[in-house]
Amino acid sequence: MADEPLFLAIDQGTQSVRAMLFDPRGQLVAKAQQHITPYFSKHPNWAEQNGEYFWHHLGLACQQLWQQHPTLRNRVAAAALTCQRATMICLDEEFQPVRPATIWLDSRRTDRYPPLPFWMRWGAAAAGMSHMLYQLRSKAECNWLAADFPHDWARTRHFVQLSAYLSHLLTGTLQDAVSSQVGYVPFDHKRQDWARPGDLKWQALTVRPEQLPPLVQAARPLGRITADAAAHTGIPAGLTLYAAGADKACEVLACGGIRPDVGCISYGTTATINTGNTRYIEPMPFLPAYPAAVPHAYNSEIIVQRGYWMVNWFKREFAAHEVRQAEERGIAPELLFDELLDASPPGAMGLVLQPFWNPGVKFPGPEAKGAVIGFGDVHTRAHLYRSIIEGLAYALRHGKDQLQKRNGTPIRTLRVAGGGSQSDRIMQITANIFGLPTERIHTYEASGLGAAINAAVGCGVHSDHATAVEAMSHPGQVFEPHASTAQVYDRLYKEVYLRMYDRLSPLYRSIRHITHYPKR
């Protein structure tokens, strides 16, 4: 309808920034996109990008949206921002970046972190948390910044997520969404607020309470668009910006993941499976449930760190033929990968892949490595590609089993978002491996839709999140499992995949001991 309100969703992702308009039924009305360079790297393991670079391209995306759809600007009723998570930036007294933002892909660490009192070290050891505490202290950006860049850290008045920095540029107020707080920060996940003064995290980290921003629950105002921000972006001055949350949290909301019987899969660079809960339920002991993009709710999440990154790895290392073909035909190489899936049968003629290309903290552990077993002389690149897709689905099915046990509720429905969800073959493989109907939601822009839902609730177009999800999130195509294929996958999952890690982890530990990789 020509006069109904629209909701502006800004999605600041790793690969691009998108400015989108959604209507009250969750339909994507208009979109503009600016591709960005994810990061620059001055040294191995570094991943940084300038804060001004993000702001510049956010402005370009918004201005492009209004240029392409000038009549829609006056119908915008509210705005919300969703952002890549765990990307941190240091700001000075004047809210200017002290140094480039540290992107979530940065893998630096330090052994020069604050010492802990003996009783805290003893307590962590008694609880079996010593290694997790080491990971927190060594990987925390605030700790290695303080150790390696002391001058910059001394100038840091505000240590915030990228979402807080962009929200400040939009509104002139430094606040952040509760559901953006994912990373090595002193956050109390159960209380959904900064940790209390006596919390161990304050002892383990160099960041201080006064460096952190006030937090706002989802669908609550972060501020109003300033005149300067309006000039930069074209967003109407005075429009309210509502809190939404990190991109994964918004994806889960867009998929309708507000109940524990709905499993939400994200086939993104990092692959995840989430369930939504009103209770705080850790997905594994001592691993937190993250704040949902719904007030006072939680997402229990299992992560496969190198998820659909592995498709890019396959493209780079094994798919030169498809890349050349795609260039000649003017299409994305990934579109040709479906042909590789067609060239290999379910089960990849015996290849089974464990997708732990990145070590973990608890499961998989720090010794973890990837593995492919079952090679024979019949195998081709097509079989290897299928084993990647199947291995990721096996890992997420394992996550589903863990979440069901922790929640005490079976997952009856799967909803899928992210880049991998655009392939019908991958969706069918997922349905067959999980043995469940698997839905692709109605829009590819899931994180943007989650942000728009919060804008719609915030400005009162929808009364609450459940009502907004009912109105704005719709199933797209549904893929039913094929019984005979699902049976093959079920046996491979139970009789092979689930046994791989326990059998191989002693060998991984030996490899790590001999080669010193990955380092402790």
Short mmCIF file of C-alpha atoms in Angstrom, two decimals:
data_model
loop_
_atom_site.label_atom_id
_atom_site.label_comp_id
_atom_site.label_asym_id
_atom_site.label_seq_id
_atom_site.Cartn_x
_atom_site.Cartn_y
_atom_site.Cartn_z
CA MET A 1 0.00 0.00 0.00
CA ALA A 2 1.34 3.39 -1.00
CA ASP A 3 0.90 5.04 2.40
CA GLU A 4 1.79 2.26 4.86
CA PRO A 5 4.87 2.70 7.09
CA LEU A 6 8.24 1.24 6.19
CA PHE A 7 11.13 0.21 8.43
CA LEU A 8 14.75 0.98 7.58
CA ALA A 9 17.13 -1.85 8.44
CA ILE A 10 20.87 -1.22 8.14
CA ASP A 11 22.91 -4.42 8.07
CA GLN A 12 26.63 -3.81 8.56
CA GLY A 13 28.05 -7.21 7.65
CA THR A 14 31.55 -8.53 7.08
CA GLN A 15 31.39 -8.46 3.27
CA SER A 16 28.99 -5.55 2.65
CA VAL A 17 26.66 -2.99 4.19
CA ARG A 18 23.01 -3.07 3.11
CA ALA A 19 20.27 -0.49 3.58
CA MET A 20 16.82 -2.08 3.30
CA LEU A 21 13.18 -1.11 3.61
CA PHE A 22 10.65 -3.64 4.90
CA ASP A 23 6.89 -3.28 5.14
CA PRO A 24 4.72 -4.39 8.13
CA ARG A 25 4.30 -7.85 6.54
CA GLY A 26 8.05 -8.41 6.39
CA GLN A 27 8.34 -7.99 2.64
CA LEU A 28 11.55 -6.45 1.34
CA VAL A 29 10.41 -3.34 -0.53
CA ALA A 30 13.79 -1.86 -1.51
CA LYS A 31 17.48 -2.49 -0.97
CA ALA A 32 20.85 -0.90 -1.70
CA GLN A 33 24.18 -2.59 -1.09
CA GLN A 34 27.79 -1.46 -0.86
CA HIS A 35 30.43 -4.18 -0.98
CA ILE A 36 33.35 -3.55 1.34
CA THR A 37 36.83 -4.89 1.93
CA PRO A 38 36.32 -7.02 5.06
CA TYR A 39 39.68 -6.14 6.57
CA PHE A 40 43.31 -5.32 5.93
CA SER A 41 46.15 -7.23 7.51
CA LYS A 42 49.51 -5.63 8.28
CA HIS A 43 50.80 -8.90 9.72
CA PRO A 44 49.69 -12.55 9.72
CA ASN A 45 46.63 -13.17 11.94
CA TRP A 46 45.71 -9.48 11.98
CA ALA A 47 42.27 -8.38 10.70
CA GLU A 48 41.49 -4.65 11.00
CA GLN A 49 39.37 -2.04 9.27
CA ASN A 50 39.03 1.69 9.82
CA GLY A 51 35.93 2.89 11.62
CA GLU A 52 35.59 5.77 9.15
CA TYR A 53 35.56 3.25 6.31
CA PHE A 54 32.47 1.54 7.72
CA TRP A 55 30.73 4.88 8.25
CA HIS A 56 31.55 6.07 4.73
CA HIS A 57 30.07 2.98 3.09
CA LEU A 58 27.04 2.98 5.38
CA GLY A 59 26.33 6.49 4.14
CA LEU A 60 26.81 5.43 0.52
CA ALA A 61 24.38 2.50 0.92
CA CYS A 62 21.69 4.72 2.43
CA GLN A 63 22.12 7.47 -0.14
CA GLN A 64 21.94 4.90 -2.93
CA LEU A 65 18.67 3.60 -1.47
CA TRP A 66 17.07 7.07 -1.59
CA GLN A 67 18.45 7.77 -5.06
CA GLN A 68 16.91 4.59 -6.40
CA HIS A 69 13.63 4.95 -4.46
CA PRO A 70 13.12 8.67 -3.72
CA THR A 71 9.40 8.36 -2.97
CA LEU A 72 9.91 5.87 -0.13
CA ARG A 73 12.02 8.05 2.18
CA ASN A 74 9.06 9.92 3.69
CA ARG A 75 7.31 6.64 4.58
CA VAL A 76 10.06 5.44 6.91
CA ALA A 77 8.60 5.17 10.41
CA ALA A 78 11.62 3.81 12.29
CA ALA A 79 15.15 2.47 11.83
CA ALA A 80 17.31 -0.25 13.35
CA LEU A 81 20.92 -1.35 12.93
CA THR A 82 22.30 -4.89 12.96
CA CYS A 83 26.01 -5.47 12.86
CA GLN A 84 28.72 -8.11 12.59
CA ARG A 85 29.43 -9.24 16.11
CA ALA A 86 32.62 -9.26 18.16
CA THR A 87 34.24 -6.44 16.17
CA MET A 88 35.69 -3.98 18.68
CA ILE A 89 36.87 -0.39 18.36
CA CYS A 90 38.73 2.00 20.69
CA LEU A 91 37.44 5.59 20.92
CA ASP A 92 39.01 8.60 22.59
CA GLU A 93 37.42 11.35 24.71
CA GLU A 94 35.97 12.94 21.56
CA PHE A 95 34.51 9.60 20.39
CA GLN A 96 37.09 9.42 17.60
CA PRO A 97 38.75 6.08 16.73
CA VAL A 98 42.13 5.67 18.38
CA ARG A 99 43.10 2.89 15.99
CA PRO A 100 41.38 0.64 13.43
CA ALA A 101 38.57 -1.64 14.55
CA THR A 102 39.57 -5.21 15.35
CA ILE A 103 37.49 -7.52 13.14
CA TRP A 104 36.12 -10.74 14.60
CA LEU A 105 38.44 -12.71 12.28
CA ASP A 106 41.53 -11.29 14.02
CA SER A 107 43.34 -14.11 15.84
CA ARG A 108 45.92 -12.27 17.90
CA ARG A 109 46.49 -13.17 21.52
CA THR A 110 48.82 -12.37 24.40
CA ASP A 111 50.33 -14.02 27.44
CA ARG A 112 50.72 -10.64 29.17
CA TYR A 113 47.38 -10.26 30.90
CA PRO A 114 46.36 -9.19 34.40
CA PRO A 115 47.37 -11.66 37.14
CA LEU A 116 44.57 -13.32 39.07
CA PRO A 117 44.45 -13.81 42.83
CA PHE A 118 45.38 -17.38 43.77
CA TRP A 119 41.88 -18.15 45.04
CA MET A 120 40.37 -17.25 41.65
CA ARG A 121 42.90 -19.47 39.85
CA TRP A 122 42.16 -22.31 42.27
CA GLY A 123 38.41 -21.88 41.83
CA ALA A 124 38.69 -21.95 38.04
CA ALA A 125 40.83 -25.10 38.18
CA ALA A 126 38.40 -26.81 40.57
CA ALA A 127 35.52 -26.04 38.20
CA GLY A 128 37.44 -27.35 35.18
CA MET A 129 37.53 -23.86 33.65
CA SER A 130 41.28 -23.21 33.55
CA HIS A 131 41.58 -23.58 29.79
CA MET A 132 38.47 -21.50 29.12
CA LEU A 133 39.84 -18.80 31.43
CA TYR A 134 43.13 -18.90 29.53
CA GLN A 135 41.28 -18.48 26.24
CA LEU A 136 39.39 -15.47 27.62
CA ARG A 137 42.49 -13.76 28.98
CA SER A 138 44.79 -14.47 26.02
CA LYS A 139 42.30 -13.73 23.21
CA ALA A 140 40.52 -10.72 24.72
CA GLU A 141 41.18 -7.70 22.52
CA CYS A 142 41.44 -5.37 25.50
CA ASN A 143 44.23 -7.51 26.96
CA TRP A 144 46.43 -7.74 23.88
CA LEU A 145 45.76 -4.10 23.00
CA ALA A 146 46.92 -3.07 26.48
CA ALA A 147 49.99 -5.30 26.16
CA ASP A 148 51.01 -4.58 22.55
CA PHE A 149 49.70 -1.03 22.05
CA PRO A 150 49.89 0.59 25.49
CA HIS A 151 49.88 4.15 24.13
CA ASP A 152 46.67 3.52 22.18
CA TRP A 153 45.06 1.76 25.12
CA ALA A 154 45.95 4.67 27.42
CA ARG A 155 44.03 6.98 25.06
CA THR A 156 40.99 4.68 24.91
CA ARG A 157 38.11 6.31 26.77
CA HIS A 158 35.43 4.06 25.21
CA PHE A 159 35.90 0.41 24.26
CA VAL A 160 32.86 -0.65 22.27
CA GLN A 161 31.40 -2.92 19.63
CA LEU A 162 31.27 -1.61 16.07
CA SER A 163 27.49 -1.37 16.52
CA ALA A 164 27.89 1.18 19.35
CA TYR A 165 30.28 3.28 17.27
CA LEU A 166 27.90 3.40 14.29
CA SER A 167 24.90 4.06 16.56
CA HIS A 168 26.78 7.01 18.06
CA LEU A 169 27.49 8.42 14.62
CA LEU A 170 23.81 8.08 13.75
CA THR A 171 22.35 9.51 16.97
CA GLY A 172 25.10 11.41 18.79
CA THR A 173 24.57 9.13 21.82
CA LEU A 174 26.92 6.30 22.75
CA GLN A 175 24.67 3.37 23.63
CA ASP A 176 24.47 -0.21 22.37
CA ALA A 177 21.97 -3.03 22.10
CA VAL A 178 22.10 -5.72 24.78
CA SER A 179 21.98 -8.38 22.07
CA SER A 180 25.12 -7.02 20.41
CA GLN A 181 27.29 -8.07 23.37
CA VAL A 182 29.07 -11.11 22.02
CA GLY A 183 32.82 -11.37 22.49
CA TYR A 184 35.54 -11.07 25.10
CA VAL A 185 33.88 -8.39 27.21
CA PRO A 186 32.85 -8.43 30.91
CA PHE A 187 29.19 -9.17 30.19
CA ASP A 188 26.87 -11.15 32.47
CA HIS A 189 24.90 -13.19 29.96
CA LYS A 190 22.27 -14.36 32.41
CA ARG A 191 21.52 -10.87 33.78
CA GLN A 192 22.05 -9.29 30.34
CA ASP A 193 24.09 -6.45 31.76
CA TRP A 194 27.71 -5.64 32.50
CA ALA A 195 29.18 -7.94 35.11
CA ARG A 196 28.82 -7.02 38.77
CA PRO A 197 31.87 -5.52 40.50
CA GLY A 198 33.10 -8.76 42.09
CA ASP A 199 32.88 -10.82 38.89
CA LEU A 200 36.03 -12.68 37.85
CA LYS A 201 35.88 -11.07 34.38
CA TRP A 202 36.90 -7.69 35.80
CA GLN A 203 40.01 -9.33 37.23
CA ALA A 204 40.78 -11.20 34.00
CA LEU A 205 40.39 -8.24 31.62
CA THR A 206 42.02 -4.82 31.41
CA VAL A 207 38.84 -2.98 30.39
CA ARG A 208 37.19 -0.86 33.10
CA PRO A 209 33.45 -0.17 33.68
CA GLU A 210 33.69 3.47 32.66
CA GLN A 211 34.99 2.44 29.20
CA LEU A 212 31.82 0.49 28.35
CA PRO A 213 28.59 1.97 26.96
CA PRO A 214 25.10 1.92 28.49
CA LEU A 215 23.05 -1.02 27.17
CA VAL A 216 19.53 -0.94 25.75
CA GLN A 217 17.14 -3.88 25.32
CA ALA A 218 15.85 -4.78 21.86
CA ALA A 219 13.16 -2.49 20.40
CA ARG A 220 14.01 0.30 22.85
CA PRO A 221 15.26 3.67 21.50
CA LEU A 222 18.99 4.24 21.04
CA GLY A 223 18.43 7.85 20.02
CA ARG A 224 17.28 10.01 17.12
CA ILE A 225 19.05 10.60 13.82
CA THR A 226 21.05 13.82 14.08
CA ALA A 227 21.25 16.55 11.45
CA ASP A 228 24.86 15.57 10.67
CA ALA A 229 23.90 11.90 10.27
CA ALA A 230 20.95 12.89 8.08
CA ALA A 231 23.29 14.87 5.82
CA HIS A 232 25.66 11.89 5.56
CA THR A 233 23.06 9.16 5.06
CA GLY A 234 19.89 10.85 3.83
CA ILE A 235 17.93 9.25 6.68
CA PRO A 236 15.31 11.75 7.88
CA ALA A 237 16.59 13.79 10.82
CA GLY A 238 14.74 13.05 14.05
CA LEU A 239 13.85 9.47 13.06
CA THR A 240 14.20 7.08 16.03
CA LEU A 241 16.89 4.41 15.84
CA TYR A 242 15.78 1.34 17.82
CA ALA A 243 18.05 -1.30 19.33
CA ALA A 244 18.14 -4.61 17.45
CA GLY A 245 21.29 -6.67 17.97
CA ALA A 246 24.07 -8.64 16.34
CA ASP A 247 23.50 -10.18 12.92
CA LYS A 248 23.11 -13.76 14.18
CA ALA A 249 20.60 -12.70 16.84
CA CYS A 250 18.57 -10.85 14.21
CA GLU A 251 18.74 -13.86 11.87
CA VAL A 252 17.34 -16.11 14.59
CA LEU A 253 14.50 -13.67 15.23
CA ALA A 254 13.72 -13.43 11.50
CA CYS A 255 13.55 -17.24 11.34
CA GLY A 256 10.96 -17.24 14.12
CA GLY A 257 13.41 -18.69 16.64
CA ILE A 258 11.60 -17.54 19.76
CA ARG A 259 10.77 -21.06 21.04
CA PRO A 260 13.06 -24.00 21.84
CA ASP A 261 11.22 -26.36 19.44
CA VAL A 262 12.35 -24.28 16.43
CA GLY A 263 15.93 -24.85 15.31
CA CYS A 264 17.44 -21.94 13.38
CA ILE A 265 20.40 -22.74 11.13
CA SER A 266 22.62 -20.04 9.68
CA TYR A 267 24.73 -21.18 6.75
CA GLY A 268 27.05 -18.17 6.87
CA THR A 269 30.82 -17.72 7.11
CA THR A 270 30.34 -19.15 10.59
CA ALA A 271 27.65 -21.85 10.61
CA THR A 272 25.38 -21.97 13.65
CA ILE A 273 22.28 -23.63 15.03
CA ASN A 274 20.24 -21.73 17.61
CA THR A 275 17.15 -22.16 19.70
CA GLY A 276 15.33 -19.29 21.40
CA ASN A 277 14.41 -19.42 25.07
CA THR A 278 12.88 -17.26 27.76
CA ARG A 279 15.01 -19.21 30.25
CA TYR A 280 18.79 -18.98 30.47
CA ILE A 281 20.05 -22.33 29.18
CA GLU A 282 23.73 -22.75 28.38
CA PRO A 283 24.25 -24.77 25.17
CA MET A 284 27.11 -26.56 26.95
CA PRO A 285 28.30 -26.21 30.54
CA PHE A 286 30.20 -22.92 31.04
CA LEU A 287 29.38 -21.70 27.52
CA PRO A 288 26.93 -18.79 27.74
CA ALA A 289 23.55 -18.39 26.11
CA TYR A 290 23.70 -15.14 24.15
CA PRO A 291 21.10 -12.38 24.48
CA ALA A 292 18.37 -12.69 21.85
CA ALA A 293 17.11 -9.83 19.69
CA VAL A 294 14.02 -10.01 21.93
CA PRO A 295 14.01 -8.30 25.36
CA HIS A 296 15.08 -10.54 28.26
CA ALA A 297 15.30 -13.66 26.08
CA TYR A 298 18.22 -15.90 25.11
CA ASN A 299 19.69 -17.77 22.17
CA SER A 300 21.40 -21.07 22.91
CA GLU A 301 23.92 -21.43 20.09
CA ILE A 302 26.22 -24.14 18.77
CA ILE A 303 28.91 -22.84 16.41
CA VAL A 304 30.89 -24.43 13.60
CA GLN A 305 33.55 -21.74 13.42
CA ARG A 306 34.68 -22.38 9.85
CA GLY A 307 31.20 -22.94 8.44
CA TYR A 308 30.55 -21.82 4.88
CA TRP A 309 34.04 -20.36 4.92
CA MET A 310 34.87 -23.90 3.83
CA VAL A 311 33.02 -23.34 0.56
CA ASN A 312 35.32 -20.38 -0.11
CA TRP A 313 38.28 -22.55 0.87
CA PHE A 314 37.15 -25.22 -1.60
CA LYS A 315 36.66 -22.57 -4.29
CA ARG A 316 40.14 -21.16 -3.71
CA GLU A 317 42.00 -24.47 -3.52
CA PHE A 318 40.08 -26.87 -5.77
CA ALA A 319 37.61 -25.05 -8.03
CA ALA A 320 39.71 -23.18 -10.61
CA HIS A 321 37.69 -24.86 -13.39
CA GLU A 322 34.35 -23.63 -12.00
CA VAL A 323 35.78 -20.18 -11.37
CA ARG A 324 36.88 -19.90 -15.02
CA GLN A 325 33.52 -21.19 -16.24
CA ALA A 326 31.66 -18.74 -14.01
CA GLU A 327 33.71 -15.82 -15.31
CA GLU A 328 32.92 -16.82 -18.90
CA ARG A 329 29.20 -17.11 -18.13
CA GLY A 330 29.05 -14.00 -15.90
CA ILE A 331 27.71 -15.86 -12.84
CA ALA A 332 28.92 -16.65 -9.32
CA PRO A 333 31.09 -19.80 -9.09
CA GLU A 334 28.93 -21.11 -6.24
CA LEU A 335 26.06 -21.57 -8.71
CA LEU A 336 28.13 -24.20 -10.49
CA PHE A 337 28.87 -26.05 -7.27
CA ASP A 338 25.35 -27.52 -7.33
CA GLU A 339 26.54 -29.45 -10.39
CA LEU A 340 29.29 -30.94 -8.23
CA LEU A 341 26.65 -32.10 -5.76
CA ASP A 342 24.73 -33.69 -8.62
CA ALA A 343 27.89 -35.53 -9.67
CA SER A 344 28.28 -37.27 -6.32
CA PRO A 345 25.73 -39.51 -4.53
CA PRO A 346 24.54 -39.08 -0.93
CA GLY A 347 27.35 -40.17 1.37
CA ALA A 348 30.00 -39.08 -1.18
CA MET A 349 30.86 -42.72 -1.89
CA GLY A 350 32.22 -43.14 1.62
CA LEU A 351 33.91 -39.81 2.29
CA VAL A 352 33.04 -38.42 5.72
CA LEU A 353 34.35 -35.00 6.77
CA GLN A 354 34.73 -33.56 10.26
CA PRO A 355 34.67 -29.76 9.77
CA PHE A 356 36.96 -28.68 12.58
CA TRP A 357 39.33 -26.62 10.42
CA ASN A 358 39.50 -24.26 13.40
CA PRO A 359 40.27 -25.45 16.96
CA GLY A 360 37.70 -24.78 19.65
CA VAL A 361 37.58 -24.17 23.38
CA LYS A 362 35.36 -26.86 24.87
CA PHE A 363 33.95 -28.96 22.02
CA PRO A 364 35.83 -29.28 19.81
CA GLY A 365 38.83 -28.78 22.07
CA PRO A 366 41.98 -26.73 21.43
CA GLU A 367 43.68 -29.73 19.81
CA ALA A 368 40.96 -30.17 17.18
CA LYS A 369 41.77 -30.46 13.50
CA GLY A 370 39.71 -31.19 10.43
CA ALA A 371 39.60 -34.67 9.00
CA VAL A 372 38.31 -36.50 5.93
CA ILE A 373 38.19 -40.29 6.05
CA GLY A 374 37.23 -42.93 3.50
CA PHE A 375 39.27 -41.88 0.45
CA GLY A 376 39.52 -44.26 -2.47
CA ASP A 377 40.57 -44.12 -6.11
CA VAL A 378 37.00 -43.33 -7.21
CA HIS A 379 36.91 -39.99 -5.45
CA THR A 380 36.94 -36.64 -7.25
CA ARG A 381 36.58 -32.99 -6.35
CA ALA A 382 32.81 -33.48 -6.55
CA HIS A 383 32.91 -36.06 -3.76
CA LEU A 384 35.11 -33.79 -1.64
CA TYR A 385 32.70 -30.89 -2.10
CA ARG A 386 29.72 -33.03 -1.12
CA SER A 387 31.60 -34.26 1.95
CA ILE A 388 32.11 -30.60 3.01
CA ILE A 389 28.38 -29.84 2.75
CA GLU A 390 27.45 -33.09 4.49
CA GLY A 391 30.11 -32.63 7.20
CA LEU A 392 28.80 -29.19 8.11
CA ALA A 393 25.26 -30.59 8.34
CA TYR A 394 26.48 -33.50 10.52
CA ALA A 395 28.17 -31.02 12.88
CA LEU A 396 25.01 -28.93 13.12
CA ARG A 397 22.89 -32.05 13.68
CA HIS A 398 25.20 -32.86 16.57
CA GLY A 399 24.50 -29.33 17.81
CA LYS A 400 20.77 -30.00 17.50
CA ASP A 401 21.13 -33.12 19.65
CA GLN A 402 22.99 -31.13 22.30
CA LEU A 403 20.42 -28.32 22.32
CA GLN A 404 17.50 -30.74 22.59
CA LYS A 405 19.13 -32.39 25.60
CA ARG A 406 19.88 -29.06 27.28
CA ASN A 407 16.45 -27.58 26.53
CA GLY A 408 14.50 -30.72 27.36
CA THR A 409 12.46 -29.99 24.23
CA PRO A 410 12.70 -31.73 20.84
CA ILE A 411 13.32 -29.58 17.78
CA ARG A 412 10.43 -30.19 15.40
CA THR A 413 11.08 -27.54 12.76
CA LEU A 414 14.24 -26.33 11.04
CA ARG A 415 14.46 -22.88 9.51
CA VAL A 416 17.51 -21.92 7.50
CA ALA A 417 19.08 -18.61 6.51
CA GLY A 418 22.46 -17.49 5.21
CA GLY A 419 24.22 -17.89 1.88
CA GLY A 420 24.10 -21.69 1.79
CA SER A 421 20.32 -21.65 2.14
CA GLN A 422 19.98 -20.36 -1.43
CA SER A 423 20.96 -23.74 -2.86
CA ASP A 424 18.07 -26.20 -3.23
CA ARG A 425 20.55 -29.09 -3.15
CA ILE A 426 22.05 -27.93 0.13
CA MET A 427 18.59 -27.46 1.62
CA GLN A 428 17.63 -31.00 0.58
CA ILE A 429 20.86 -32.44 2.01
CA THR A 430 20.11 -30.63 5.28
CA ALA A 431 16.56 -32.05 5.42
CA ASN A 432 17.88 -35.56 4.73
CA ILE A 433 20.67 -35.41 7.33
CA PHE A 434 18.42 -33.97 10.04
CA GLY A 435 15.44 -36.10 9.05
CA LEU A 436 13.20 -33.06 9.50
CA PRO A 437 11.20 -30.71 7.26
CA THR A 438 13.56 -27.84 6.51
CA GLU A 439 12.22 -24.38 5.65
CA ARG A 440 13.90 -21.56 3.83
CA ILE A 441 12.42 -18.32 5.11
CA HIS A 442 10.78 -15.99 2.61
CA THR A 443 13.66 -13.52 2.31
CA TYR A 444 17.39 -13.92 1.89
CA GLU A 445 17.92 -10.79 4.03
CA ALA A 446 17.26 -12.49 7.36
CA SER A 447 19.41 -10.30 9.62
CA GLY A 448 17.89 -7.19 8.05
CA LEU A 449 14.41 -8.57 8.63
CA GLY A 450 15.26 -9.18 12.30
CA ALA A 451 16.33 -5.56 12.64
CA ALA A 452 13.13 -4.41 10.90
CA ILE A 453 11.03 -6.48 13.31
CA ASN A 454 12.59 -4.56 16.20
CA ALA A 455 11.93 -1.24 14.48
CA ALA A 456 8.30 -2.27 13.91
CA VAL A 457 7.83 -3.23 17.56
CA GLY A 458 9.70 -0.18 18.80
CA CYS A 459 7.48 2.31 16.96
CA GLY A 460 4.29 0.44 17.88
CA VAL A 461 3.22 -0.90 14.47
CA HIS A 462 3.33 -4.38 16.04
CA SER A 463 2.54 -4.73 19.74
CA ASP A 464 5.26 -7.25 20.65
CA HIS A 465 7.88 -9.52 19.13
CA ALA A 466 5.66 -12.61 18.91
CA THR A 467 3.03 -10.63 17.01
CA ALA A 468 5.67 -9.10 14.75
CA VAL A 469 7.22 -12.49 13.97
CA GLU A 470 3.80 -13.90 13.11
CA ALA A 471 3.17 -10.98 10.76
CA MET A 472 6.64 -10.51 9.25
CA SER A 473 8.38 -13.92 9.10
CA HIS A 474 6.99 -16.43 6.60
CA PRO A 475 8.12 -19.87 5.43
CA GLY A 476 9.38 -20.08 1.91
CA GLN A 477 10.02 -23.41 0.21
CA VAL A 478 9.89 -26.45 2.51
CA PHE A 479 12.17 -29.44 1.85
CA GLU A 480 10.91 -32.79 3.12
CA PRO A 481 13.44 -35.53 3.91
CA HIS A 482 13.65 -38.44 1.49
CA ALA A 483 13.22 -41.57 3.60
CA SER A 484 15.79 -43.84 1.93
CA THR A 485 18.49 -41.16 1.75
CA ALA A 486 17.77 -40.00 5.31
CA GLN A 487 18.31 -43.57 6.50
CA VAL A 488 21.77 -43.70 4.87
CA TYR A 489 22.71 -40.39 6.43
CA ASP A 490 21.38 -41.45 9.82
CA ARG A 491 23.65 -44.49 9.85
CA LEU A 492 26.67 -42.49 8.67
CA TYR A 493 26.00 -39.88 11.36
CA LYS A 494 25.55 -42.34 14.23
CA GLU A 495 28.00 -45.08 13.23
CA VAL A 496 30.79 -42.96 11.74
CA TYR A 497 30.60 -39.19 12.28
CA LEU A 498 29.81 -39.28 16.01
CA ARG A 499 32.74 -41.61 16.62
CA MET A 500 35.34 -39.63 14.70
CA TYR A 501 36.28 -36.98 17.23
CA ASP A 502 36.83 -39.33 20.18
CA ARG A 503 38.89 -41.69 18.01
CA LEU A 504 40.97 -38.94 16.40
CA SER A 505 41.48 -36.48 19.26
CA PRO A 506 44.45 -38.42 20.77
CA LEU A 507 46.13 -38.21 17.36
CA TYR A 508 45.33 -34.50 17.17
CA ARG A 509 46.99 -33.99 20.54
CA SER A 510 50.09 -35.85 19.34
CA ILE A 511 50.22 -33.78 16.16
CA ARG A 512 49.94 -30.62 18.22
CA HIS A 513 52.69 -31.77 20.60
CA ILE A 514 55.04 -32.70 17.76
CA THR A 515 54.41 -29.75 15.42
CA HIS A 516 53.52 -27.09 18.02
CA TYR A 517 50.51 -26.15 15.87
CA PRO A 518 48.09 -24.80 16.82
CA LYS A 519 49.97 -23.03 19.60
CA ARG A 520 48.51 -23.11 23.09
#
